[in-house]
Amino acid sequence: MLISSTDNTNEDGVDILANNLDSEPMLELFVFETFELISQLENIILNNEEANSIGIQINEVFRIVHTIKGSAAMMNFNSIVSLSHSLEDVFYHIRENQPENVDYSTLVDVVLRSLDFLKNEVNAIQIGSNLDNDVSIIVQEINEFLSLLKNENGLQKPKAVSTDFNMQKNNEVPEVTGENHFKALIFFEDGCEMENIRAFTLMHNLEKVANVISYCPKDIIEDQETIEIIRSNGFEIQFRTDLCIDNVKTLLSNTLFMKDIKLETISPIKNKHSSEENDNTGRDNNQITVKQSMISVNISKLDILMDLVGELVIMQDMVIQNPELEGLALNSFNKASRQLQKVTNEIQDAVMSIRMVPLSATFQRMHRIVRDMGKKLDKDVKLEFIGEETEVDKNIIEHLSDPLIHLVRNAVDHGIESPEEREKKGKSRSGKITLEARNEGGDVWIIVRDDGKGLDRENILQKAKKQGLLKKPENELTDREIYSYIFLPGFSTKKEVDEFSGRGVGMDVVNKNIEEVGGTVRVDSSMEIGTTITIKIPLTLAIIDGMKVRVGKSIYVIPITSIKESFKAQESTVIKDEANKSEMMMIRGDCCPILRLHEFFKVQPDTTNLEEGIIIVVENESRVMCLFADELMGEQQVVVKAMPGYIKKVNGISGCAVMGSGDISLIMDVSRLLNIS
Amino acid sequence: MAEIPEESLQLVEDTQKGKFLTFSVGKEMYAIEIKFVTEIIGIQPITEVPELPEYIKGIINLRGKIIPVMDVRIRFIKKPVEYNDRTCVIVIEVKDISIGLIVDNVSEVLSIADVDIVPPPDMNKEAENKYIKAIGKVGKEVKLILDCERLINNNDAQAISKIA
Amino acid sequence: MKVLIVDDAAFMRMALKSIVEKSGHEVVGEADNGRKAAELCRILSKEGKKPDLVTMDITMPEVNGIQGVALIQEFDEKIKVVMVTAMGQKSMVQEAMENGAFDFIVKPFSEDRIKSALTQIQSILERNRV
């Protein structure tokens, strides 16, 4: 697909690999690995910014750039090759010459810009579009940086690498008298590259059994020109050895990419055999292969596996709870089915755990945002992580990235004050943003906390009022409710618009994304102390523990995590508001609205008498509500399925689940139910 | 994924061409092009879903796949009847949407030649008319050929999402 | 031949592996640095799967390819190690050859280049065995 749209030969006219290979998985792996490498490099560069030097991690940095270059060259992505090549030059220089004056902050800027370019290119590769961005600008920038670096530090001679080894002084050379005198002219295969080194290697091998008298061209190591000479004229070498011509031939042809050898005898031949190195290896051919301990798997395969496990759980219930079994004494059946349930549970857990990924990579990305914005806005901001190893379902992570970016941006922009302002307030000059993740029951909490100036309650309130967003009388609003207005579309309290935030778009993305994965957002803030935003999301989307409730003939599932308690109501605790036709109930001094499910879902219940049915108290975000149903039907783990696309979204329903009987139950969306009322 | 060769697709379409599944709702006989029909099943337990138009009865579990079901009677503003053992669900797939049509009775698969298919009379008075694409003549009988796309789309999807 | 592929980039390993296997050779293992490569050689030998050929990247974390060659040659000189190197790493290649590498291949390589190298190495091995 994409490969064919690019030039299929590299500069030397060599067919590139992508042409011949199964390129689809190769491309996938290339994209995956290159992204990984880019983010590794970005993290190293950012983490060392404080120290103002790459330090010993230079080797790591060099290796990463080198690897990116190598892989890109194989796929013939030339822009990536030339960019990473320039970067490699810079890091090579730093590694080899250890210049004293390195403008690290400029280096970081240049590297980060390069990485952005690379990310764009890899993205384009991933979606199959053409790579037509102009790499020359950024390459030139890098080269300028490098020449500046070289100038400022004087042109030091590279540290001595073992380029100067002298054949004559090679002490491995055995004493060879050399009865026979040979002249060999050697041609290498076209395009095998680095012919000078090949020639040198050849000579090096020969020296073990021969005395080299002369060779041409000379100076093959230092003089790059010799490559061309060897390509066109071949490499000529004369030597003396005790070996016979056949053995010499064999010895010389023990080299790769030899196109042609012309071997001439200059002195008479004497047949003498000498033992040559010979190879001998095991020849059994069984199938044990030693594999790597890590593999990467396409997420869609995991989705399929997950679906299948879901089906398995349903089928298991269909078998075990089959109505035909009722009333039968089935001791060993029951025992076996308990075993089966245990195994299926374990499979389920294992599959879930495969899909879990730590949040650290998502957190790490925030470094870059904090740095870029801090620099732009002249703010000094430190970023701290707590619990970044906490794991979340892969699908959820994808929904988390954007909200976190917006929250962190917002914290730097609106939360953290300028160093001067902070100093005046008696705070430390540098502000701090903390990203924290932790497990709380079936949920993961992600907390973004800053120690900035806090939200301006009055300002938000006035603005909300002006935009007509207030749904309750002002004095009934809690602080949290007021703060949560910042997540409404079009709400921005900043006076002027800037590059990062304040366009009024963004913060509503937070709410939208988080709600999509069944999570909630909560804001706490106090003036001059800071703002804390807590995101609560489920560990996984696919399987929930549910409580089955019956209303008439319909069964609904309520996620266990949102159920606080359930009980039989007493008429005396119910308060009726005839004017609003609403009912409420006192629970331990608190007034709770009652939602009759049969009315909400418009189904025929067994009873409308509150004392005869059951009250289920559900909670979300510290808001509480009483649901009224006919009866509880017990707990069950259910696999969440989306409603068919044709039906779109239904209020108060988050999806559906296939029960053991094969029937479908609707899963209630408690947070929405609470919002509706 | 292996792609189905062009010719065999052609072949499938050819053998399906001019073939219709006929069924009855009330006194009328209807027909739908066989290419839309995935399968025919007996009536299933239906889970009601709130906020849907009356003619969408809810959702059913079709071997793990969850699809909505439409009562064609109510769609055509005919008097609803109790479902019985002759009630069928015709599962059709139109534009990647799977949906079940609840009908009184499925009768047979017929071939109707192009010459026997005529445009519907412009009566424009009954609700069901806008879902009739053409009229097929089979002997002395008349089959009303349904426009599947209209039947399931025609503002209804929008109407549904508007409620939500 | 039994081939062990050593490279820190999974992409490169995949590229090499696919060619090696297409050419009818067996990839007996993969490693992502020099130390692991040498360890793997030992393990594989115990299982009777000693590699005939090791393709060795140069720039790798922890223990690079140059040290990797030395470790493998120390274990068994008969294992042929072919360096897979980027253009321009000539001093590294020299060092690797000093340490006992058999030859080198320059990246980026074409499929045919690797295939021809594999054929040549195999015939060298067979010739030496006779």
PDB file of N, CA, C and O in Angstrom, chain B residues 24-59:
ATOM      1  N   SER B  24     -46.919 -12.097   4.884  1.00  0.00           N
ATOM      2  CA  SER B  24     -48.184 -11.377   5.032  1.00  0.00           C
ATOM      3  C   SER B  24     -48.206 -10.587   6.322  1.00  0.00           C
ATOM      4  O   SER B  24     -47.630 -10.975   7.341  1.00  0.00           O
ATOM      5  N   VAL B  25     -48.811  -9.421   6.230  1.00  0.00           N
ATOM      6  CA  VAL B  25     -49.127  -8.640   7.410  1.00  0.00           C
ATOM      7  C   VAL B  25     -50.584  -8.224   7.209  1.00  0.00           C
ATOM      8  O   VAL B  25     -50.892  -7.481   6.284  1.00  0.00           O
ATOM      9  N   GLY B  26     -51.465  -8.761   8.054  1.00  0.00           N
ATOM     10  CA  GLY B  26     -52.885  -8.528   7.838  1.00  0.00           C
ATOM     11  C   GLY B  26     -53.300  -9.204   6.538  1.00  0.00           C
ATOM     12  O   GLY B  26     -52.875 -10.317   6.241  1.00  0.00           O
ATOM     13  N   LYS B  27     -54.072  -8.488   5.729  1.00  0.00           N
ATOM     14  CA  LYS B  27     -54.577  -9.106   4.510  1.00  0.00           C
ATOM     15  C   LYS B  27     -53.588  -8.968   3.358  1.00  0.00           C
ATOM     16  O   LYS B  27     -53.685  -9.638   2.350  1.00  0.00           O
ATOM     17  N   GLU B  28     -52.632  -8.052   3.508  1.00  0.00           N
ATOM     18  CA  GLU B  28     -51.721  -7.767   2.398  1.00  0.00           C
ATOM     19  C   GLU B  28     -50.565  -8.746   2.326  1.00  0.00           C
ATOM     20  O   GLU B  28     -50.086  -9.251   3.337  1.00  0.00           O
ATOM     21  N   MET B  29     -50.116  -8.972   1.094  1.00  0.00           N
ATOM     22  CA  MET B  29     -48.909  -9.751   0.877  1.00  0.00           C
ATOM     23  C   MET B  29     -47.795  -8.786   0.474  1.00  0.00           C
ATOM     24  O   MET B  29     -47.963  -7.999  -0.462  1.00  0.00           O
ATOM     25  N   TYR B  30     -46.687  -8.894   1.171  1.00  0.00           N
ATOM     26  CA  TYR B  30     -45.548  -8.034   0.877  1.00  0.00           C
ATOM     27  C   TYR B  30     -44.399  -8.879   0.343  1.00  0.00           C
ATOM     28  O   TYR B  30     -44.366 -10.096   0.507  1.00  0.00           O
ATOM     29  N   ALA B  31     -43.457  -8.183  -0.270  1.00  0.00           N
ATOM     30  CA  ALA B  31     -42.270  -8.887  -0.752  1.00  0.00           C
ATOM     31  C   ALA B  31     -41.047  -8.025  -0.495  1.00  0.00           C
ATOM     32  O   ALA B  31     -41.121  -6.799  -0.569  1.00  0.00           O
ATOM     33  N   ILE B  32     -39.950  -8.676  -0.147  1.00  0.00           N
ATOM     34  CA  ILE B  32     -38.684  -7.935  -0.079  1.00  0.00           C
ATOM     35  C   ILE B  32     -37.637  -8.684  -0.890  1.00  0.00           C
ATOM     36  O   ILE B  32     -37.673  -9.913  -0.987  1.00  0.00           O
ATOM     37  N   GLU B  33     -36.727  -7.924  -1.452  1.00  0.00           N
ATOM     38  CA  GLU B  33     -35.673  -8.535  -2.260  1.00  0.00           C
ATOM     39  C   GLU B  33     -34.861  -9.475  -1.373  1.00  0.00           C
ATOM     40  O   GLU B  33     -34.500  -9.132  -0.256  1.00  0.00           O
ATOM     41  N   ILE B  34     -34.558 -10.631  -1.926  1.00  0.00           N
ATOM     42  CA  ILE B  34     -33.923 -11.676  -1.134  1.00  0.00           C
ATOM     43  C   ILE B  34     -32.522 -11.263  -0.678  1.00  0.00           C
ATOM     44  O   ILE B  34     -32.017 -11.711   0.331  1.00  0.00           O
ATOM     45  N   LYS B  35     -31.907 -10.332  -1.430  1.00  0.00           N
ATOM     46  CA  LYS B  35     -30.523  -9.978  -1.081  1.00  0.00           C
ATOM     47  C   LYS B  35     -30.408  -9.294   0.282  1.00  0.00           C
ATOM     48  O   LYS B  35     -29.343  -9.277   0.885  1.00  0.00           O
ATOM     49  N   PHE B  36     -31.515  -8.723   0.760  1.00  0.00           N
ATOM     50  CA  PHE B  36     -31.467  -8.077   2.069  1.00  0.00           C
ATOM     51  C   PHE B  36     -31.645  -9.060   3.218  1.00  0.00           C
ATOM     52  O   PHE B  36     -31.329  -8.764   4.355  1.00  0.00           O
ATOM     53  N   VAL B  37     -32.174 -10.237   2.912  1.00  0.00           N
ATOM     54  CA  VAL B  37     -32.598 -11.152   3.976  1.00  0.00           C
ATOM     55  C   VAL B  37     -31.408 -11.982   4.487  1.00  0.00           C
ATOM     56  O   VAL B  37     -30.697 -12.601   3.705  1.00  0.00           O
ATOM     57  N   THR B  38     -31.170 -11.928   5.774  1.00  0.00           N
ATOM     58  CA  THR B  38     -30.108 -12.731   6.380  1.00  0.00           C
ATOM     59  C   THR B  38     -30.647 -14.075   6.842  1.00  0.00           C
ATOM     60  O   THR B  38     -30.059 -15.112   6.599  1.00  0.00           O
ATOM     61  N   GLU B  39     -31.754 -14.036   7.562  1.00  0.00           N
ATOM     62  CA  GLU B  39     -32.349 -15.277   8.005  1.00  0.00           C
ATOM     63  C   GLU B  39     -33.771 -15.033   8.506  1.00  0.00           C
ATOM     64  O   GLU B  39     -34.197 -13.891   8.680  1.00  0.00           O
ATOM     65  N   ILE B  40     -34.473 -16.120   8.706  1.00  0.00           N
ATOM     66  CA  ILE B  40     -35.838 -16.014   9.224  1.00  0.00           C
ATOM     67  C   ILE B  40     -35.909 -16.854  10.484  1.00  0.00           C
ATOM     68  O   ILE B  40     -35.489 -18.013  10.503  1.00  0.00           O
ATOM     69  N   ILE B  41     -36.373 -16.268  11.569  1.00  0.00           N
ATOM     70  CA  ILE B  41     -36.465 -17.015  12.824  1.00  0.00           C
ATOM     71  C   ILE B  41     -37.852 -16.848  13.405  1.00  0.00           C
ATOM     72  O   ILE B  41     -38.609 -15.955  13.014  1.00  0.00           O
ATOM     73  N   GLY B  42     -38.174 -17.725  14.335  1.00  0.00           N
ATOM     74  CA  GLY B  42     -39.448 -17.592  15.038  1.00  0.00           C
ATOM     75  C   GLY B  42     -39.366 -16.424  15.996  1.00  0.00           C
ATOM     76  O   GLY B  42     -38.312 -15.827  16.199  1.00  0.00           O
ATOM     77  N   ILE B  43     -40.508 -16.092  16.570  1.00  0.00           N
ATOM     78  CA  ILE B  43     -40.516 -14.955  17.490  1.00  0.00           C
ATOM     79  C   ILE B  43     -39.664 -15.278  18.725  1.00  0.00           C
ATOM     80  O   ILE B  43     -39.632 -16.405  19.196  1.00  0.00           O
ATOM     81  N   GLN B  44     -38.924 -14.307  19.194  1.00  0.00           N
ATOM     82  CA  GLN B  44     -37.972 -14.472  20.294  1.00  0.00           C
ATOM     83  C   GLN B  44     -38.413 -13.616  21.472  1.00  0.00           C
ATOM     84  O   GLN B  44     -39.157 -12.654  21.284  1.00  0.00           O
ATOM     85  N   PRO B  45     -37.888 -13.926  22.649  1.00  0.00           N
ATOM     86  CA  PRO B  45     -38.155 -12.996  23.751  1.00  0.00           C
ATOM     87  C   PRO B  45     -37.540 -11.621  23.427  1.00  0.00           C
ATOM     88  O   PRO B  45     -36.393 -11.539  23.030  1.00  0.00           O
ATOM     89  N   ILE B  46     -38.354 -10.594  23.584  1.00  0.00           N
ATOM     90  CA  ILE B  46     -37.888  -9.247  23.233  1.00  0.00           C
ATOM     91  C   ILE B  46     -37.665  -8.440  24.505  1.00  0.00           C
ATOM     92  O   ILE B  46     -38.493  -8.458  25.412  1.00  0.00           O
ATOM     93  N   THR B  47     -36.518  -7.785  24.576  1.00  0.00           N
ATOM     94  CA  THR B  47     -36.265  -6.901  25.706  1.00  0.00           C
ATOM     95  C   THR B  47     -36.687  -5.495  25.317  1.00  0.00           C
ATOM     96  O   THR B  47     -36.212  -4.945  24.329  1.00  0.00           O
ATOM     97  N   GLU B  48     -37.607  -4.958  26.096  1.00  0.00           N
ATOM     98  CA  GLU B  48     -38.080  -3.617  25.778  1.00  0.00           C
ATOM     99  C   GLU B  48     -37.016  -2.593  26.126  1.00  0.00           C
ATOM    100  O   GLU B  48     -36.296  -2.733  27.102  1.00  0.00           O
ATOM    101  N   VAL B  49     -36.936  -1.585  25.297  1.00  0.00           N
ATOM    102  CA  VAL B  49     -35.998  -0.493  25.551  1.00  0.00           C
ATOM    103  C   VAL B  49     -36.808   0.786  25.601  1.00  0.00           C
ATOM    104  O   VAL B  49     -37.633   1.034  24.721  1.00  0.00           O
ATOM    105  N   PRO B  50     -36.617   1.585  26.648  1.00  0.00           N
ATOM    106  CA  PRO B  50     -37.424   2.811  26.744  1.00  0.00           C
ATOM    107  C   PRO B  50     -37.081   3.807  25.644  1.00  0.00           C
ATOM    108  O   PRO B  50     -36.035   3.695  25.000  1.00  0.00           O
ATOM    109  N   GLU B  51     -37.944   4.754  25.465  1.00  0.00           N
ATOM    110  CA  GLU B  51     -37.734   5.915  24.606  1.00  0.00           C
ATOM    111  C   GLU B  51     -37.709   5.611  23.122  1.00  0.00           C
ATOM    112  O   GLU B  51     -37.313   6.437  22.319  1.00  0.00           O
ATOM    113  N   LEU B  52     -38.091   4.391  22.711  1.00  0.00           N
ATOM    114  CA  LEU B  52     -38.054   4.084  21.284  1.00  0.00           C
ATOM    115  C   LEU B  52     -39.431   4.341  20.681  1.00  0.00           C
ATOM    116  O   LEU B  52     -40.439   4.320  21.384  1.00  0.00           O
ATOM    117  N   PRO B  53     -39.484   4.572  19.358  1.00  0.00           N
ATOM    118  CA  PRO B  53     -40.792   4.685  18.736  1.00  0.00           C
ATOM    119  C   PRO B  53     -41.579   3.390  18.943  1.00  0.00           C
ATOM    120  O   PRO B  53     -40.980   2.323  19.115  1.00  0.00           O
ATOM    121  N   GLU B  54     -42.859   3.497  18.907  1.00  0.00           N
ATOM    122  CA  GLU B  54     -43.706   2.362  19.272  1.00  0.00           C
ATOM    123  C   GLU B  54     -43.430   1.134  18.414  1.00  0.00           C
ATOM    124  O   GLU B  54     -43.471   0.002  18.896  1.00  0.00           O
ATOM    125  N   TYR B  55     -43.126   1.344  17.115  1.00  0.00           N
ATOM    126  CA  TYR B  55     -42.960   0.196  16.228  1.00  0.00           C
ATOM    127  C   TYR B  55     -41.639  -0.532  16.421  1.00  0.00           C
ATOM    128  O   TYR B  55     -41.442  -1.619  15.896  1.00  0.00           O
ATOM    129  N   ILE B  56     -40.668   0.081  17.149  1.00  0.00           N
ATOM    130  CA  ILE B  56     -39.453  -0.664  17.516  1.00  0.00           C
ATOM    131  C   ILE B  56     -39.748  -1.334  18.850  1.00  0.00           C
ATOM    132  O   ILE B  56     -39.846  -0.683  19.878  1.00  0.00           O
ATOM    133  N   LYS B  57     -39.936  -2.650  18.788  1.00  0.00           N
ATOM    134  CA  LYS B  57     -40.412  -3.346  19.987  1.00  0.00           C
ATOM    135  C   LYS B  57     -39.320  -3.532  21.038  1.00  0.00           C
ATOM    136  O   LYS B  57     -39.610  -3.790  22.191  1.00  0.00           O
ATOM    137  N   GLY B  58     -38.070  -3.442  20.618  1.00  0.00           N
ATOM    138  CA  GLY B  58     -36.984  -3.658  21.578  1.00  0.00           C
ATOM    139  C   GLY B  58     -35.829  -4.344  20.902  1.00  0.00           C
ATOM    140  O   GLY B  58     -35.612  -4.187  19.699  1.00  0.00           O
ATOM    141  N   ILE B  59     -35.086  -5.138  21.693  1.00  0.00           N
ATOM    142  CA  ILE B  59     -33.912  -5.811  21.135  1.00  0.00           C
ATOM    143  C   ILE B  59     -33.996  -7.313  21.395  1.00  0.00           C
ATOM    144  O   ILE B  59     -34.611  -7.746  22.373  1.00  0.00           O
TER     145      ILE B  59
END
